[in-house]
mmCIF file with all atom_site columns, C-alpha atoms and ligand atoms in Angstrom:
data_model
loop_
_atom_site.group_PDB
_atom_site.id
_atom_site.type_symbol
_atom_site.label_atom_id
_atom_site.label_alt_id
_atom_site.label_comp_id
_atom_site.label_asym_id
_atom_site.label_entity_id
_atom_site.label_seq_id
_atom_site.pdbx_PDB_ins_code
_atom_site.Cartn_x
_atom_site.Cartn_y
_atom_site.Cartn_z
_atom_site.occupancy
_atom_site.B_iso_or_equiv
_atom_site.pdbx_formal_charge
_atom_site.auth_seq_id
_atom_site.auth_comp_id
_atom_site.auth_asym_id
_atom_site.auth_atom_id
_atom_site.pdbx_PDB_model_num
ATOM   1   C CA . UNK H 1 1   ? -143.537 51.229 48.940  1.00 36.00 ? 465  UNK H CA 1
ATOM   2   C CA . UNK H 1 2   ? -142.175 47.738 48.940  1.00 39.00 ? 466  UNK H CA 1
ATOM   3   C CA . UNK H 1 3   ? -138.212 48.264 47.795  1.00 39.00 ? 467  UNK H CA 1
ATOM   4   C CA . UNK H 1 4   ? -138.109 44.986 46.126  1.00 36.00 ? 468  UNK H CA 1
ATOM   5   C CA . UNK H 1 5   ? -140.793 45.763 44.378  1.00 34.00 ? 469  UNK H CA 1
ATOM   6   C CA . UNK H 1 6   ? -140.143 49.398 43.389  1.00 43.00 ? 470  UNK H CA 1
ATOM   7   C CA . UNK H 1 7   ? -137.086 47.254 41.839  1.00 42.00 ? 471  UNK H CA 1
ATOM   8   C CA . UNK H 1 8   ? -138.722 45.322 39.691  1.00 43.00 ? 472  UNK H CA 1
ATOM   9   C CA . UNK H 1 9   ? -137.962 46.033 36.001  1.00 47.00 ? 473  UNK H CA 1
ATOM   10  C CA . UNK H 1 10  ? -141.408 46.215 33.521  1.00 46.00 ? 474  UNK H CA 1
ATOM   11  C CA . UNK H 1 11  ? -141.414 42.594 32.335  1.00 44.00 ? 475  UNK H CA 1
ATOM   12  C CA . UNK H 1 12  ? -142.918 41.683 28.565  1.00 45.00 ? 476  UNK H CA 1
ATOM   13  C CA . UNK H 1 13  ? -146.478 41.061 30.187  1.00 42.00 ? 477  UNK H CA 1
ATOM   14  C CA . UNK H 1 14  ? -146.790 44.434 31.742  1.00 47.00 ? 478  UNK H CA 1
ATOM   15  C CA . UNK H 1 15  ? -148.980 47.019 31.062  1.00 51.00 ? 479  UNK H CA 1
ATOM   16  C CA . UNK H 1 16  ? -147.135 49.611 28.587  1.00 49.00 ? 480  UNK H CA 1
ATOM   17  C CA . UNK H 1 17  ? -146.770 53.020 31.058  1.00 49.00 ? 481  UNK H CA 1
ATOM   18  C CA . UNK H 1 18  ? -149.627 55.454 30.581  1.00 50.00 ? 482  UNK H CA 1
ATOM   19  C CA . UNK H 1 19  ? -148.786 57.884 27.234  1.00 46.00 ? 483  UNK H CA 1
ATOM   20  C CA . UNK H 1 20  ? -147.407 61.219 28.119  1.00 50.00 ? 484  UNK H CA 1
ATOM   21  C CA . UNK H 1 21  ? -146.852 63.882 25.481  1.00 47.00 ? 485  UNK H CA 1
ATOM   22  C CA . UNK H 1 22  ? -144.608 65.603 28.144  1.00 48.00 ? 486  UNK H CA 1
ATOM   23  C CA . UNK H 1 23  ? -141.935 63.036 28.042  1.00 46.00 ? 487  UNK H CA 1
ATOM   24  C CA . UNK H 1 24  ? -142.192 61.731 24.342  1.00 44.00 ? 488  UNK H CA 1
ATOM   25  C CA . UNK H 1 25  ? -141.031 65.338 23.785  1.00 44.00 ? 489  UNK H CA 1
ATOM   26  C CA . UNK H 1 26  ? -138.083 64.746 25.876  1.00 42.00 ? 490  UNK H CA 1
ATOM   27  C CA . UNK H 1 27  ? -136.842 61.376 25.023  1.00 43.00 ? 491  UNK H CA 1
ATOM   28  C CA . UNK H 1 28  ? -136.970 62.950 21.159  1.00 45.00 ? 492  UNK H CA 1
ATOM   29  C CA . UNK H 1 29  ? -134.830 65.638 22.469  1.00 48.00 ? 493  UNK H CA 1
ATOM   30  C CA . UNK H 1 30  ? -132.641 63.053 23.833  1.00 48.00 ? 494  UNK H CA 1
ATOM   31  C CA . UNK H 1 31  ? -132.216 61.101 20.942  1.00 52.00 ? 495  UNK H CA 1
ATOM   32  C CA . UNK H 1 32  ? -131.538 63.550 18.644  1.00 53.00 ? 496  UNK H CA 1
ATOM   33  C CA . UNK H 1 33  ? -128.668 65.042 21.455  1.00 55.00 ? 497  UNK H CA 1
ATOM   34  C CA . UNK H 1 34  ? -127.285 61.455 21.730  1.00 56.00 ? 498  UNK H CA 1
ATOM   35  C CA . UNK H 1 35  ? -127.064 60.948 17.953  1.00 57.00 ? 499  UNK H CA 1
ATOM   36  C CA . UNK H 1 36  ? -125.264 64.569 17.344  1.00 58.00 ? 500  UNK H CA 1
ATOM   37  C CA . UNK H 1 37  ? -122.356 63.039 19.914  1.00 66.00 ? 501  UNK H CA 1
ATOM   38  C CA . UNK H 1 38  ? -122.371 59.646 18.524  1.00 84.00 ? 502  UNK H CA 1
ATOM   39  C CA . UNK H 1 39  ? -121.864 60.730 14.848  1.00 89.00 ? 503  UNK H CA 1
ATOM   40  C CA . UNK H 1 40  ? -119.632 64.478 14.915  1.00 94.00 ? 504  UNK H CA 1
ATOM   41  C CA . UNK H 1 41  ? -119.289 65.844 11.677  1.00 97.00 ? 505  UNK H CA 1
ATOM   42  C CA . UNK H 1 42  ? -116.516 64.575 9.327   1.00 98.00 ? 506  UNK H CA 1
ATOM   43  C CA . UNK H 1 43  ? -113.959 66.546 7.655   1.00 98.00 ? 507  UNK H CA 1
ATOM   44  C CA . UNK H 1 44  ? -111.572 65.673 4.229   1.00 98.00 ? 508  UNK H CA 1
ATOM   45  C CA . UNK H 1 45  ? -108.271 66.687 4.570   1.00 98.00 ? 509  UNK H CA 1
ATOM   46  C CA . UNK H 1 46  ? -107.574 67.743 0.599   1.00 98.00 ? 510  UNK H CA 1
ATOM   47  C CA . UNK H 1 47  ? -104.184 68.304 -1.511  1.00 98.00 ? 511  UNK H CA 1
ATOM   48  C CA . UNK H 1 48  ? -103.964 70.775 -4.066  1.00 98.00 ? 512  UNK H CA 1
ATOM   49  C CA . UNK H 1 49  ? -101.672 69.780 -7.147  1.00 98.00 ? 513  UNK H CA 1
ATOM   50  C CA . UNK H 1 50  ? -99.237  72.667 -8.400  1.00 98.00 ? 514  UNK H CA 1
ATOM   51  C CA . UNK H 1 51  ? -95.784  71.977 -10.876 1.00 98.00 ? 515  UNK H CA 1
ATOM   52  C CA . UNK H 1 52  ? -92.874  71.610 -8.238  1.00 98.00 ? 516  UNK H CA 1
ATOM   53  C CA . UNK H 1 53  ? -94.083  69.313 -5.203  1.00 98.00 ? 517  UNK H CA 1
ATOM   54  C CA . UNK H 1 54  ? -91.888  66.138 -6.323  1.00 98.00 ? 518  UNK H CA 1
ATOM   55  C CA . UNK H 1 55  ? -94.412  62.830 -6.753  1.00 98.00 ? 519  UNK H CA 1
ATOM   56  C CA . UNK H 1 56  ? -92.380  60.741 -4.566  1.00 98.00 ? 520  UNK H CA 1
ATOM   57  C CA . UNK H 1 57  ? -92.876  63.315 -1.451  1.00 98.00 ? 521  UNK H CA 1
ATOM   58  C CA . UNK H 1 58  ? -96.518  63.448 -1.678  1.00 98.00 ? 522  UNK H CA 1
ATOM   59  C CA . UNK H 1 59  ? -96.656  59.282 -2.398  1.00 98.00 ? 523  UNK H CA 1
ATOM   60  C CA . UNK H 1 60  ? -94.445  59.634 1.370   1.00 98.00 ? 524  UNK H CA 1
ATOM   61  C CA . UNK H 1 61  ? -96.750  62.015 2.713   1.00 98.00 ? 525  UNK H CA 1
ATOM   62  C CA . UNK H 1 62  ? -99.904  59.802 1.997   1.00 98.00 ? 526  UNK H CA 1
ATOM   63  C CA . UNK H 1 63  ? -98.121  56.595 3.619   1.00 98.00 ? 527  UNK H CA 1
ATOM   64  C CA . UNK H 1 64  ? -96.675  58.375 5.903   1.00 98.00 ? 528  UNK H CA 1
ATOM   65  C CA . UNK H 1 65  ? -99.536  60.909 7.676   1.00 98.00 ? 529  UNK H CA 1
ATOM   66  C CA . UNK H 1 66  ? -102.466 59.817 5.966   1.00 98.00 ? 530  UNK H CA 1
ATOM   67  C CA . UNK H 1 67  ? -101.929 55.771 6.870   1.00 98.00 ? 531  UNK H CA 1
ATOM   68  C CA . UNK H 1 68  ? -102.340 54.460 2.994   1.00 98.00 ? 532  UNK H CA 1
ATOM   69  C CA . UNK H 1 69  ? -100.444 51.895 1.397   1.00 98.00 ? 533  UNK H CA 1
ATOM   70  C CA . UNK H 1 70  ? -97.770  51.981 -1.360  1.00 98.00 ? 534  UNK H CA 1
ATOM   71  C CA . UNK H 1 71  ? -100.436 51.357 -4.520  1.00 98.00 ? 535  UNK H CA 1
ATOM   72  C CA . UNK H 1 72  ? -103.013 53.518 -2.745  1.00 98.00 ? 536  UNK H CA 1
ATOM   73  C CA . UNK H 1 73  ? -100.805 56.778 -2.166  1.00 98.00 ? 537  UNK H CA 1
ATOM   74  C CA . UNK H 1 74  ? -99.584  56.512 -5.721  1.00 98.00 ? 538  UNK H CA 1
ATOM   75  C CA . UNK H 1 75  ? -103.304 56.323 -7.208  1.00 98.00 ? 539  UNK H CA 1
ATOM   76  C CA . UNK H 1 76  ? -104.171 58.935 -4.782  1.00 98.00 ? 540  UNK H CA 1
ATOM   77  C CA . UNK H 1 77  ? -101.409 60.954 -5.444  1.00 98.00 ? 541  UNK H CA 1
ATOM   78  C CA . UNK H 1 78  ? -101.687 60.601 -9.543  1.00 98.00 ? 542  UNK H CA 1
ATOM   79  C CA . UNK H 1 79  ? -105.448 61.595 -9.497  1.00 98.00 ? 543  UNK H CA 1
ATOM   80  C CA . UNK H 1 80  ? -104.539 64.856 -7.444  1.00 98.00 ? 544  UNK H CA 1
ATOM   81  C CA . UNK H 1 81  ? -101.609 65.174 -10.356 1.00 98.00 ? 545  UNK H CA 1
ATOM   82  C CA . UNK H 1 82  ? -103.746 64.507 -13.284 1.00 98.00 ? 546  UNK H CA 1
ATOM   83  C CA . UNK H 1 83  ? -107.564 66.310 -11.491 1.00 98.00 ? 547  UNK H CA 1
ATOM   84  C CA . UNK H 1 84  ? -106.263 69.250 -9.426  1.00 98.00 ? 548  UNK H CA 1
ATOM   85  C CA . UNK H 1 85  ? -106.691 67.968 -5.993  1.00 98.00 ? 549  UNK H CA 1
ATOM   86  C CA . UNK H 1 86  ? -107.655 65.323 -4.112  1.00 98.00 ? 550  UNK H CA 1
ATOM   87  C CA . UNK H 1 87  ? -108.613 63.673 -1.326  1.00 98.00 ? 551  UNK H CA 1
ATOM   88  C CA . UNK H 1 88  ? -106.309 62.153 1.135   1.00 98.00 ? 552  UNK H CA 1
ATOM   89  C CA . UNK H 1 89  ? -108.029 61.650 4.241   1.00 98.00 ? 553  UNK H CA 1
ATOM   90  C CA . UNK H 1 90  ? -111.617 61.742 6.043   1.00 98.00 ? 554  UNK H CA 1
ATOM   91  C CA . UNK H 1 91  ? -111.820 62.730 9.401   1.00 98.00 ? 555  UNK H CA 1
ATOM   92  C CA . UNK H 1 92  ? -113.363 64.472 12.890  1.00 98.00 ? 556  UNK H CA 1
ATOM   93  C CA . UNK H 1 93  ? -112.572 67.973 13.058  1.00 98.00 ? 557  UNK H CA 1
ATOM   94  C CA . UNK H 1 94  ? -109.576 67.897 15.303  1.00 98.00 ? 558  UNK H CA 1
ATOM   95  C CA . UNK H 1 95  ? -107.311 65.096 13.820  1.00 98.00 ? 559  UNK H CA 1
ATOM   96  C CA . UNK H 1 96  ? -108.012 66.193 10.327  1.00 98.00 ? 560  UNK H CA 1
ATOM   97  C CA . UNK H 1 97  ? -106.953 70.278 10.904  1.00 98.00 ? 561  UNK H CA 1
ATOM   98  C CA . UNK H 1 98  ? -103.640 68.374 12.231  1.00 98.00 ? 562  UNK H CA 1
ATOM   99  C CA . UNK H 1 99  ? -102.941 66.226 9.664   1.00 98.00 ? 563  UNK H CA 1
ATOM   100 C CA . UNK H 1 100 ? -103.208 69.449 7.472   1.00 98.00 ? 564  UNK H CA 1
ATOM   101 C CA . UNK H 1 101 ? -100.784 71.669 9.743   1.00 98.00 ? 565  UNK H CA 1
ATOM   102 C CA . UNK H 1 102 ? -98.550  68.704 9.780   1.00 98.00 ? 566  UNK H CA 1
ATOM   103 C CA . UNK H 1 103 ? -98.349  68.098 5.658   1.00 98.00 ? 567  UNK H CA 1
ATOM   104 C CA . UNK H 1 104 ? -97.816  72.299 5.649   1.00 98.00 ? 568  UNK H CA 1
ATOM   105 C CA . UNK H 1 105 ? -94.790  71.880 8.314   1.00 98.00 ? 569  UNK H CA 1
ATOM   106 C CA . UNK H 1 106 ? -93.406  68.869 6.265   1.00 98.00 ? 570  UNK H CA 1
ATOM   107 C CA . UNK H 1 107 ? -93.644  70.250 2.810   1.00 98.00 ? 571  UNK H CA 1
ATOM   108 C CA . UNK H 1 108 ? -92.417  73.783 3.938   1.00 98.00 ? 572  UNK H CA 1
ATOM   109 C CA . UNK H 1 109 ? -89.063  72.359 5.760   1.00 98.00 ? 573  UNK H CA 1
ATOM   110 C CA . UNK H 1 110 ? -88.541  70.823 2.016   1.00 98.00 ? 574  UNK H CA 1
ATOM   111 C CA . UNK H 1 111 ? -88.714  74.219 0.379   1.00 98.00 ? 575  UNK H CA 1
ATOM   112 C CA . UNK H 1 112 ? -91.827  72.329 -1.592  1.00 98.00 ? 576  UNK H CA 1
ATOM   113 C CA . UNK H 1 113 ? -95.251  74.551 -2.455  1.00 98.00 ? 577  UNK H CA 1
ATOM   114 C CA . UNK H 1 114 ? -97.577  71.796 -1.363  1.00 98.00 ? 578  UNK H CA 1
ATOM   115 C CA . UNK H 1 115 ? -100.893 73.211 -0.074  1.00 98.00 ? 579  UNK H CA 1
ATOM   116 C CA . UNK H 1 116 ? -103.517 71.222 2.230   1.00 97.00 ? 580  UNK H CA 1
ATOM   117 C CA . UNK H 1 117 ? -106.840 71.713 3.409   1.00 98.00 ? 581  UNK H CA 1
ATOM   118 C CA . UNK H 1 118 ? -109.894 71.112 5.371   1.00 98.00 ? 582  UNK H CA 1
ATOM   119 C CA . UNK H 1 119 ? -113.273 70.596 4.455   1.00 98.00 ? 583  UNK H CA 1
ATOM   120 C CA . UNK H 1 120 ? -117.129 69.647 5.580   1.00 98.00 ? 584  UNK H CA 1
ATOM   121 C CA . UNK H 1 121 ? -117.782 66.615 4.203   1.00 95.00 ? 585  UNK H CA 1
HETATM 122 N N1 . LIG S 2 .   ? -97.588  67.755 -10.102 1.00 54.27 ? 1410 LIG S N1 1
HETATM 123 C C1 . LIG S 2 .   ? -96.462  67.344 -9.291  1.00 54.27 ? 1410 LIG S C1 1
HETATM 124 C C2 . LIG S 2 .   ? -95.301  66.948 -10.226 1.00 54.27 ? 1410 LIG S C2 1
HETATM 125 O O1 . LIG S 2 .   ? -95.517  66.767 -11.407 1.00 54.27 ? 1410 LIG S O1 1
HETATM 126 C C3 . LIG S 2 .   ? -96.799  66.156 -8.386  1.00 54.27 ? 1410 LIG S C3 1
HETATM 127 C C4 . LIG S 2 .   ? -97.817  66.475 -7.355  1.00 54.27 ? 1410 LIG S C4 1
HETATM 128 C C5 . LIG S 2 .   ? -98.843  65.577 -7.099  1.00 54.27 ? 1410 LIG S C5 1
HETATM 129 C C6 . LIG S 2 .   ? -97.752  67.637 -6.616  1.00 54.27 ? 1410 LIG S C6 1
HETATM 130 C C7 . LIG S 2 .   ? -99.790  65.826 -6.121  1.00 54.27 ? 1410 LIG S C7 1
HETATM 131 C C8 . LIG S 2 .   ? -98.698  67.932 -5.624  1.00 54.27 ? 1410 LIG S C8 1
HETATM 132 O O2 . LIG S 2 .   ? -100.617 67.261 -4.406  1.00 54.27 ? 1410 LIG S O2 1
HETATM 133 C C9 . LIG S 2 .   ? -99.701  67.011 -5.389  1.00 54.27 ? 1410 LIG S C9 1
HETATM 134 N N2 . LIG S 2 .   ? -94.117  66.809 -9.684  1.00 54.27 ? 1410 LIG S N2 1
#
């Protein structure tokens, strides 16, 4: 065949190819891969309240590992005080199991009880 024109893209006027069940299949398949990669699965990173973690650490640990402002960390950090737990963080797998190990590390080198963890969102 002609190169150039075994080149030539389908232009707007073109006939639409001929249907074929065989490769609608695939191209589903391939969508649905392409959109499991493009969106992976989100994860909170949660803290637990308990009576001896001091307020101020866990306002530092919210600035500090979990990127939130001043105002935010305290509101964050009262609703965990006042509801049980909360939620400090959102997300992929990886970062959010390390954000957890690092609040454990931080909290335990103070002596504090502070308890973290991970969850499907
Ligand atoms: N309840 C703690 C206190 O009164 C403060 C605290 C808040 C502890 C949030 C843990 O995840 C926590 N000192």
């Amino acid at each position: 065949m002609d190169p150039w024109l075994a080149a030539d893209p389908p232009g707007p006027n073109d006939d639409p190819p001929p249907f074929d069940p065989g490769k609608e299949r695939h191209r589903e398949v391939e969508t649905k891969e392409r959109a499991k990669s493009a969106r992976p699965p989100r994860f909170k990173v949660i803290l637990y309240n308990d009576d001896y973690t001091p307020m101020e650490f866990v306002v530092q640990i919210l600035e500090k590992v979990f990127r939130k402002g001043p105002s935010a960390a305290t509101q964050i950090m009262l609703q965990i005080h006042r509801g049980g737990m909360g939620i400090a963080g959102v997300y992929v797998l990886e970062i959010a199991e390390t954000k957890s190990t690092t609040v454990q590390r931080m909290a335990e080198e103070k002596g504090y009880p502070l308890r973290c963890g991970v969850e499907k969102e």
